[in-house]
């Protein structure tokens, strides 16, 4: 580690365990435990994860930031997660150490990762500890902040019994829909969001809305809702539409309360901000809003990044990053060619290796092949953004069903994302947005929908990823090659995984490839293509 660098280690323990290394305000590494253990949203100790993965930094002069939880008390919660008070003391006794609140960490990750210098910030999730205006620890599900220049100021912190969007979703997943709400399968709220597009009516919308305001009696409605779902197969889609519509209504009301006439931007964060359907409607509801930003890791896995960013900018008073140092989402470890070749060698009896370039892989895609990509550093978060992606031709009428059934092994109605060249968005979607991390759902133009059926959801929308050269040069140029070949500036893009976290290592990639009906695995950085024997 070079001298005169300001290094902050952010860590978060519990579910979605992670750590982050912030260097002069720029996140250079962010790792989640689930990528290593291969168990979605697994519990763990963020500080131990950092030590295990970076033993060479143990003796460095570092600053630590921890997103507190459990009881909101500083050292006790960190030590409880670490399980070794002496080790904790030894780690921080000669270093600066800060505790940052749950929603404050979410807010910091959103605002300091954005290009905004003045923004309303709204954080919604299942709940966490923050310090309220009376300087007491409080569990909240919704918090409002404002960011200006390099500072974040609290505006409102709602007690969880007063406003709780995330907890109602959590209490609906398993009891009502039979879906997972945590490890090892992970939170499957996105499945409900996809189901909502099929619903013909918004069943129990009022009950869901009222439960957001007071969750105490929500479980008493479960038998009635379950009975309705059991009456007919289609009713579960109506219930999904009910909770989705109620969510959109309550979020619209929250924005109405806090938006000011001069506001042009909003940062949304917390697990609820993964509701990309709702996020895509904010600009429709409030035409004054020019841009909505959702960070790359809005759920609790991003708390380690946010706590470190808060210390660097707000506490240490460093300015926001310039556009030249803009936050990049590719924060994993880079696996060199030797590591890739060693991984391939382990499976030499099962794969054929050839040297190919981007143009040749484009031809494979145009011939209806499914190609998985393993390139450079992995992207943080749950959205594959070109470096750990499965790509396919969106023009195919059969591709969506094929990948759902043969590759992802998931429900038939689950949609796939369109990766689109940023400069082409206005030609394909009803309004122009910047969505580099697949944060919003937008309607396709009606005349374009039949051109890319594999990435158009049942209601005519798509959760788009806008691809620009400054964020991912390789993927941007690859898309341009595809546009020249196919006549459409869009590729089907879904995460490189099968019912487990996104692949992290070359070994993970080859195992997933061999266990599915993916046709090819491509390593663009090394021009290596493998296919099955």
XYZ file of C-alpha atoms in Angstrom:
533
model
C 0.000 0.000 0.000
C 1.440 3.353 -1.040
C 2.010 6.042 1.547
C -0.151 9.181 1.735
C -3.285 7.377 0.631
C -6.458 7.763 2.626
C -7.684 4.179 3.068
C -11.042 3.498 4.707
C -12.300 -0.026 5.354
C -16.087 -0.213 5.494
C -17.700 -3.391 6.756
C -21.190 -4.725 7.412
C -22.030 -7.858 9.376
C -25.121 -10.023 9.453
C -27.093 -10.926 6.335
C -25.672 -9.489 3.078
C -22.269 -9.420 4.811
C -19.670 -7.371 2.931
C -16.607 -5.152 3.148
C -15.294 -2.291 1.036
C -11.869 -0.702 0.541
C -12.184 3.007 -0.183
C -9.017 4.692 -1.502
C -9.075 8.504 -1.597
C -12.840 8.337 -1.817
C -12.957 5.807 -4.656
C -14.199 2.260 -3.927
C -11.529 -0.045 -5.314
C -12.756 -3.365 -3.886
C -16.175 -4.425 -2.639
C -16.838 -8.060 -1.847
C -19.946 -9.784 -0.544
C -19.687 -12.992 1.424
C -22.297 -14.694 -0.770
C -19.998 -14.580 -3.808
C -17.467 -16.662 -1.874
C -19.738 -19.078 0.008
C -22.163 -19.390 -2.955
C -25.129 -18.991 -0.560
C -27.408 -16.035 -1.270
C -27.580 -13.359 1.436
C -25.652 -15.464 3.945
C -24.833 -14.217 7.439
C -21.277 -13.374 8.341
C -18.783 -10.970 9.859
C -17.678 -8.165 7.552
C -14.464 -7.350 9.424
C -13.379 -10.988 9.446
C -14.196 -11.197 5.737
C -11.910 -8.221 5.094
C -9.089 -9.748 7.158
C -9.397 -13.147 5.483
C -9.345 -11.648 1.997
C -6.659 -9.013 2.630
C -4.144 -10.370 5.169
C -1.443 -8.045 3.787
C -3.409 -4.957 4.953
C -3.725 -6.110 8.545
C -0.901 -3.952 9.866
C -1.630 -0.879 7.758
C -2.708 2.426 9.264
C -6.364 2.324 8.293
C -9.657 4.007 9.078
C -12.611 1.710 9.801
C -16.303 2.380 9.325
C -19.002 -0.021 10.474
C -22.727 0.128 9.797
C -24.117 -0.586 13.235
C -27.040 -2.843 13.912
C -28.624 -4.883 16.739
C -28.963 -2.153 19.386
C -27.434 0.922 17.801
C -24.605 1.096 20.319
C -21.144 1.643 18.938
C -18.542 -0.891 19.908
C -20.857 -3.516 21.369
C -22.597 -4.296 18.077
C -19.326 -4.521 16.144
C -17.751 -6.784 18.758
C -20.876 -8.916 18.899
C -20.664 -9.489 15.158
C -16.936 -10.179 15.322
C -17.221 -12.501 18.304
C -13.734 -11.626 19.601
C -13.379 -8.435 21.652
C -9.583 -8.677 21.849
C -9.224 -9.044 18.099
C -11.544 -6.081 17.571
C -9.579 -3.949 20.047
C -6.299 -4.864 18.350
C -7.695 -3.966 14.956
C -8.939 -0.497 15.861
C -6.835 0.671 18.826
C -4.287 2.471 16.628
C -6.754 3.496 13.950
C -9.742 5.777 13.526
C -13.040 3.954 13.931
C -16.582 5.185 13.175
C -20.078 3.811 13.529
C -22.601 4.965 10.906
C -26.368 4.404 11.000
C -28.165 1.921 8.754
C -30.224 4.272 6.589
C -27.493 6.902 6.748
C -25.117 4.361 5.195
C -27.708 3.579 2.501
C -28.168 7.290 1.816
C -24.426 7.913 1.634
C -23.900 5.088 -0.849
C -26.616 6.521 -3.093
C -25.711 10.213 -2.929
C -21.919 9.951 -3.005
C -22.064 7.418 -5.868
C -24.258 9.741 -7.947
C -23.137 12.666 -10.075
C -25.529 14.975 -8.203
C -24.418 17.894 -6.038
C -27.874 18.579 -4.613
C -30.499 15.890 -4.173
C -33.398 14.520 -2.173
C -32.472 11.054 -0.815
C -35.067 8.427 0.153
C -34.110 5.134 1.831
C -36.623 2.288 2.234
C -35.973 -1.277 3.353
C -37.003 -3.850 5.940
C -35.460 -1.872 8.778
C -32.306 -0.950 10.614
C -30.881 1.123 13.468
C -30.212 4.851 13.159
C -29.860 7.736 15.600
C -32.991 9.917 15.704
C -33.291 13.660 16.382
C -33.326 12.979 20.150
C -29.934 11.256 19.756
C -31.460 7.866 20.605
C -31.114 4.617 18.600
C -34.284 3.847 16.658
C -35.389 1.063 14.304
C -36.723 2.515 11.056
C -37.866 1.266 7.693
C -38.067 4.659 5.949
C -35.653 7.607 6.201
C -35.375 10.880 4.283
C -32.175 12.870 3.764
C -30.860 15.709 1.660
C -27.464 15.814 0.038
C -25.735 19.077 -0.819
C -22.152 19.208 -2.061
C -20.222 16.836 0.246
C -22.694 16.802 3.173
C -25.790 14.760 4.010
C -28.432 16.072 6.425
C -31.294 14.056 7.963
C -34.838 15.220 7.227
C -37.073 12.475 8.650
C -36.653 9.082 10.331
C -39.902 7.137 10.649
C -40.385 4.623 13.492
C -40.918 1.207 11.949
C -44.459 0.879 13.343
C -45.441 4.138 11.648
C -44.236 3.490 8.089
C -42.906 0.138 6.863
C -42.947 -0.792 3.180
C -40.139 -3.369 3.260
C -41.464 -5.361 6.250
C -44.862 -5.899 4.571
C -43.136 -7.344 1.515
C -40.994 -9.499 3.793
C -44.084 -10.800 5.592
C -45.784 -11.556 2.253
C -43.078 -13.543 0.487
C -43.234 -16.944 2.148
C -46.725 -16.975 3.761
C -48.630 -15.669 0.726
C -46.534 -16.596 -2.299
C -44.356 -19.484 -1.086
C -41.219 -17.523 -2.003
C -37.917 -17.220 -0.153
C -37.251 -14.156 2.005
C -33.592 -14.795 2.839
C -30.711 -17.284 2.745
C -29.892 -19.666 1.194
C -32.148 -18.900 -1.799
C -32.209 -15.156 -1.198
C -35.014 -12.617 -1.222
C -37.393 -13.331 -4.111
C -39.403 -10.098 -4.031
C -38.501 -9.556 -7.683
C -40.670 -12.536 -8.599
C -43.719 -10.784 -7.119
C -42.878 -7.683 -9.137
C -42.777 -9.793 -12.325
C -46.077 -11.482 -11.401
C -47.782 -8.127 -10.957
C -47.598 -7.472 -14.702
C -49.901 -10.457 -15.296
C -52.573 -9.483 -12.749
C -55.933 -8.363 -14.108
C -56.950 -6.526 -10.939
C -55.272 -5.149 -7.812
C -56.479 -7.554 -5.124
C -56.193 -6.414 -1.471
C -54.483 -3.179 -2.498
C -56.094 -1.216 0.337
C -55.070 -3.815 2.934
C -51.458 -3.677 1.738
C -51.473 0.131 1.741
C -52.889 0.329 5.272
C -50.367 -2.275 6.435
C -47.546 -0.015 5.238
C -48.845 2.536 7.746
C -49.254 -0.014 10.553
C -48.108 -3.604 10.133
C -49.508 -4.839 13.474
C -52.673 -6.429 12.025
C -51.244 -7.524 8.684
C -50.834 -11.193 9.601
C -54.528 -11.383 10.530
C -55.336 -10.881 6.824
C -53.089 -13.736 5.690
C -55.806 -16.465 5.872
C -58.194 -14.367 3.764
C -55.545 -13.621 1.137
C -54.348 -17.256 1.029
C -57.928 -18.491 0.600
C -58.368 -16.096 -2.321
C -55.110 -17.248 -3.931
C -56.138 -20.899 -3.607
C -59.454 -20.304 -5.384
C -57.837 -19.872 -8.800
C -54.348 -20.029 -10.265
C -54.599 -16.495 -11.659
C -55.472 -14.953 -8.295
C -51.865 -14.947 -7.098
C -51.069 -12.548 -9.936
C -53.887 -10.272 -8.786
C -52.484 -10.247 -5.242
C -49.037 -9.461 -6.628
C -50.561 -6.568 -8.532
C -52.266 -5.407 -5.333
C -49.056 -5.141 -3.310
C -47.216 -3.579 -6.261
C -49.878 -0.892 -6.776
C -50.010 -0.175 -3.040
C -46.216 0.195 -3.027
C -46.322 2.645 -5.898
C -49.026 4.662 -4.126
C -47.167 4.924 -0.808
C -43.860 5.835 -2.460
C -45.601 8.489 -4.542
C -47.091 9.921 -1.329
C -43.688 9.951 0.397
C -42.121 11.836 -2.498
C -45.008 14.330 -2.510
C -44.349 15.190 1.126
C -40.634 15.902 0.722
C -40.095 17.089 -2.836
C -39.418 20.796 -3.263
C -40.181 22.925 -6.343
C -36.470 23.302 -7.086
C -35.676 19.557 -6.873
C -34.432 18.077 -10.142
C -32.951 14.792 -8.881
C -33.782 12.000 -6.423
C -31.547 9.278 -5.004
C -33.455 6.139 -4.022
C -31.841 3.410 -1.946
C -32.522 0.512 0.421
C -33.862 -2.869 -0.665
C -37.236 -1.438 -1.721
C -35.487 0.634 -4.398
C -34.858 -2.628 -6.256
C -38.528 -2.309 -7.247
C -37.544 -1.072 -10.680
C -41.147 -0.881 -11.889
C -41.886 1.772 -9.275
C -38.576 3.552 -9.840
C -39.366 3.829 -13.547
C -42.589 5.731 -12.832
C -41.124 8.515 -10.681
C -40.297 10.752 -13.635
C -43.880 10.297 -14.903
C -45.355 11.231 -11.535
C -43.057 14.214 -11.078
C -42.078 15.754 -14.446
C -39.738 18.195 -12.679
C -37.447 15.255 -11.815
C -34.810 14.978 -14.516
C -32.981 11.969 -13.126
C -33.544 9.196 -10.582
C -30.416 7.451 -9.282
C -30.334 4.022 -7.626
C -26.840 2.870 -6.560
C -25.264 -0.356 -7.703
C -25.794 -2.057 -4.294
C -28.917 -0.440 -2.775
C -29.652 -3.385 -0.475
C -27.689 -4.128 2.731
C -24.667 -5.442 0.852
C -23.915 -1.800 0.026
C -23.856 -0.600 3.640
C -20.109 -1.184 3.816
C -19.582 1.144 0.842
C -21.935 3.796 2.192
C -20.463 3.906 5.687
C -16.963 4.381 4.244
C -18.171 7.063 1.828
C -19.903 8.916 4.678
C -16.699 8.977 6.727
C -14.614 10.165 3.774
C -16.949 12.923 2.556
C -19.108 14.027 5.477
C -16.845 13.420 8.479
C -13.430 14.015 6.902
C -14.887 16.830 4.773
C -13.460 15.678 1.437
C -15.273 16.918 -1.697
C -17.506 14.735 -3.833
C -15.733 12.876 -6.606
C -15.413 14.584 -9.962
C -16.795 12.951 -13.093
C -13.255 11.774 -13.888
C -13.295 9.672 -10.702
C -16.913 8.640 -11.111
C -18.064 5.555 -9.231
C -17.613 2.379 -11.308
C -19.607 -0.777 -10.498
C -16.843 -3.312 -11.248
C -15.332 -3.746 -7.782
C -14.419 -7.416 -7.654
C -10.996 -9.039 -8.035
C -9.343 -9.301 -11.453
C -8.392 -12.910 -12.294
C -5.353 -13.013 -14.576
C -4.818 -15.323 -17.532
C -2.862 -17.841 -15.458
C -5.769 -18.253 -13.037
C -8.203 -18.624 -15.940
C -6.006 -21.234 -17.644
C -5.574 -23.179 -14.389
C -9.354 -23.274 -13.959
C -9.826 -24.515 -17.522
C -7.162 -27.169 -16.943
C -9.244 -28.597 -14.071
C -12.069 -29.294 -16.540
C -9.984 -30.245 -19.592
C -11.836 -33.561 -19.969
C -15.147 -31.720 -20.352
C -14.388 -28.656 -22.452
C -12.846 -27.642 -25.767
C -10.759 -24.447 -25.758
C -10.290 -22.149 -28.741
C -8.984 -18.661 -29.401
C -11.760 -16.307 -30.554
C -12.325 -12.568 -30.798
C -15.391 -10.381 -30.307
C -16.405 -10.475 -33.984
C -16.493 -14.273 -33.958
C -18.553 -14.357 -30.756
C -21.011 -11.878 -32.282
C -21.551 -14.393 -35.102
C -22.311 -17.093 -32.515
C -24.938 -14.870 -30.905
C -26.534 -14.092 -34.273
C -26.888 -17.855 -34.833
C -29.091 -18.117 -31.721
C -26.374 -19.365 -29.379
C -26.407 -18.452 -25.688
C -23.021 -17.083 -24.591
C -21.883 -16.498 -21.014
C -19.300 -13.784 -20.354
C -16.482 -13.745 -17.787
C -14.533 -10.523 -18.142
C -12.137 -8.656 -15.846
C -13.533 -7.585 -12.428
C -16.992 -8.722 -11.379
C -19.723 -6.151 -10.927
C -20.968 -5.500 -7.388
C -24.627 -6.030 -6.625
C -27.239 -8.387 -8.043
C -27.424 -6.995 -11.588
C -25.062 -8.411 -14.199
C -23.647 -5.499 -16.205
C -21.586 -7.191 -18.885
C -18.694 -8.711 -16.935
C -20.581 -11.671 -15.437
C -23.460 -11.908 -17.901
C -25.338 -14.405 -20.028
C -26.003 -12.846 -23.434
C -28.404 -13.843 -26.201
C -30.205 -12.548 -29.276
C -33.282 -10.509 -28.209
C -34.891 -10.927 -31.656
C -35.706 -14.588 -30.993
C -39.307 -15.418 -30.077
C -38.180 -18.537 -28.216
C -35.124 -17.230 -26.380
C -36.870 -16.034 -23.199
C -38.569 -19.397 -22.595
C -35.412 -21.303 -23.488
C -33.213 -19.447 -20.985
C -35.837 -19.534 -18.224
C -36.311 -23.288 -18.606
C -32.895 -24.592 -19.628
C -30.452 -22.125 -18.059
C -31.957 -20.188 -15.143
C -34.506 -22.841 -14.110
C -37.089 -20.301 -12.985
C -40.706 -19.277 -13.619
C -41.866 -18.814 -17.215
C -43.009 -15.225 -16.634
C -39.666 -13.875 -15.389
C -38.338 -11.244 -17.820
C -34.817 -10.553 -19.050
C -33.093 -7.199 -19.269
C -32.304 -5.355 -22.478
C -28.773 -3.952 -22.561
C -28.956 -0.975 -24.911
C -26.466 1.564 -26.226
C -27.128 4.699 -24.183
C -27.440 6.919 -27.244
C -30.200 4.682 -28.669
C -32.603 4.752 -25.699
C -34.916 7.429 -27.104
C -35.363 5.413 -30.324
C -36.593 2.311 -28.498
C -38.284 3.420 -25.280
C -41.189 5.777 -24.663
C -38.997 8.186 -22.734
C -35.274 8.612 -22.266
C -33.626 7.562 -19.012
C -30.129 6.819 -17.798
C -30.174 3.375 -16.182
C -26.559 2.124 -15.989
C -27.358 -0.393 -13.211
C -30.744 -1.691 -14.481
C -32.513 0.459 -11.909
C -35.726 1.358 -13.748
C -38.425 -0.254 -15.887
C -39.620 1.757 -18.893
C -42.221 0.970 -21.625
C -40.869 0.023 -25.019
C -42.216 1.981 -27.976
C -45.101 -0.069 -29.377
C -43.623 -0.256 -32.864
C -40.357 -1.686 -31.481
C -41.700 -4.446 -29.251
C -41.957 -7.124 -31.920
C -38.350 -6.537 -32.952
C -36.910 -7.712 -29.592
C -39.559 -10.038 -28.074
C -37.091 -11.840 -25.785
C -36.580 -8.709 -23.638
C -40.111 -7.241 -23.653
C -42.098 -8.068 -20.522
C -45.742 -9.097 -20.686
C -46.874 -5.515 -20.101
C -44.668 -4.089 -22.856
C -41.882 -2.840 -20.576
C -38.199 -3.572 -20.065
C -35.767 -3.153 -17.156
C -33.069 -1.611 -19.270
C -29.331 -1.263 -18.781
C -27.962 1.775 -20.576
C -24.427 0.972 -21.709
C -21.882 3.768 -22.126
C -18.196 3.744 -22.977
C -17.119 5.502 -19.778
C -18.543 2.752 -17.538
C -17.682 -0.383 -19.546
C -15.630 0.199 -22.687
C -15.516 -3.463 -23.715
C -19.259 -4.077 -23.381
C -20.077 -0.813 -25.138
C -17.913 -1.704 -28.147
C -19.259 -5.261 -28.146
C -22.817 -3.891 -28.308
C -21.817 -1.642 -31.209
C -20.523 -4.702 -33.065
C -23.797 -6.455 -32.343
C -25.770 -3.450 -33.619
C -23.821 -3.554 -36.874
C -24.433 -7.292 -37.217
C -28.092 -7.470 -36.166
C -29.593 -4.047 -36.805
C -30.710 -3.717 -33.174
C -28.665 -1.930 -30.468
C -29.919 -4.325 -27.789
C -28.719 -7.625 -26.324
C -30.551 -9.876 -23.892
C -28.534 -9.708 -20.673
C -29.097 -11.772 -17.556
C -26.856 -12.614 -14.621
C -24.357 -15.434 -15.036
C -25.748 -17.816 -12.409
C -28.271 -20.584 -11.892
C -30.228 -20.235 -8.611
C -27.088 -19.133 -6.771
C -25.129 -15.863 -6.486
C -23.526 -14.450 -9.626
C -20.345 -16.349 -10.499
C -17.213 -14.806 -9.031
C -14.204 -16.948 -10.014
C -13.280 -18.751 -13.250
C -14.028 -22.028 -11.450
C -17.526 -20.776 -10.582
C -18.032 -19.755 -14.205
C -17.026 -23.102 -15.679
C -19.116 -25.052 -13.158
C -22.198 -22.967 -13.921
C -21.575 -23.250 -17.667
C -21.263 -27.040 -17.503
C -24.371 -27.336 -15.315
C -26.665 -25.497 -17.727
C -27.575 -25.403 -21.406
C -25.437 -22.348 -22.111
C -23.732 -22.915 -25.482
C -20.421 -21.106 -24.951
C -18.321 -19.451 -22.250
C -16.243 -16.477 -23.403
C -13.328 -14.736 -21.646
C -13.013 -11.484 -23.680
C -9.962 -10.181 -21.801
C -7.992 -13.232 -22.943
C -9.856 -14.078 -26.201
C -10.629 -17.543 -24.859
C -13.798 -19.403 -25.829
C -14.788 -22.763 -24.411
C -17.559 -25.152 -25.345
C -18.596 -28.546 -24.091
C -17.122 -31.760 -25.434
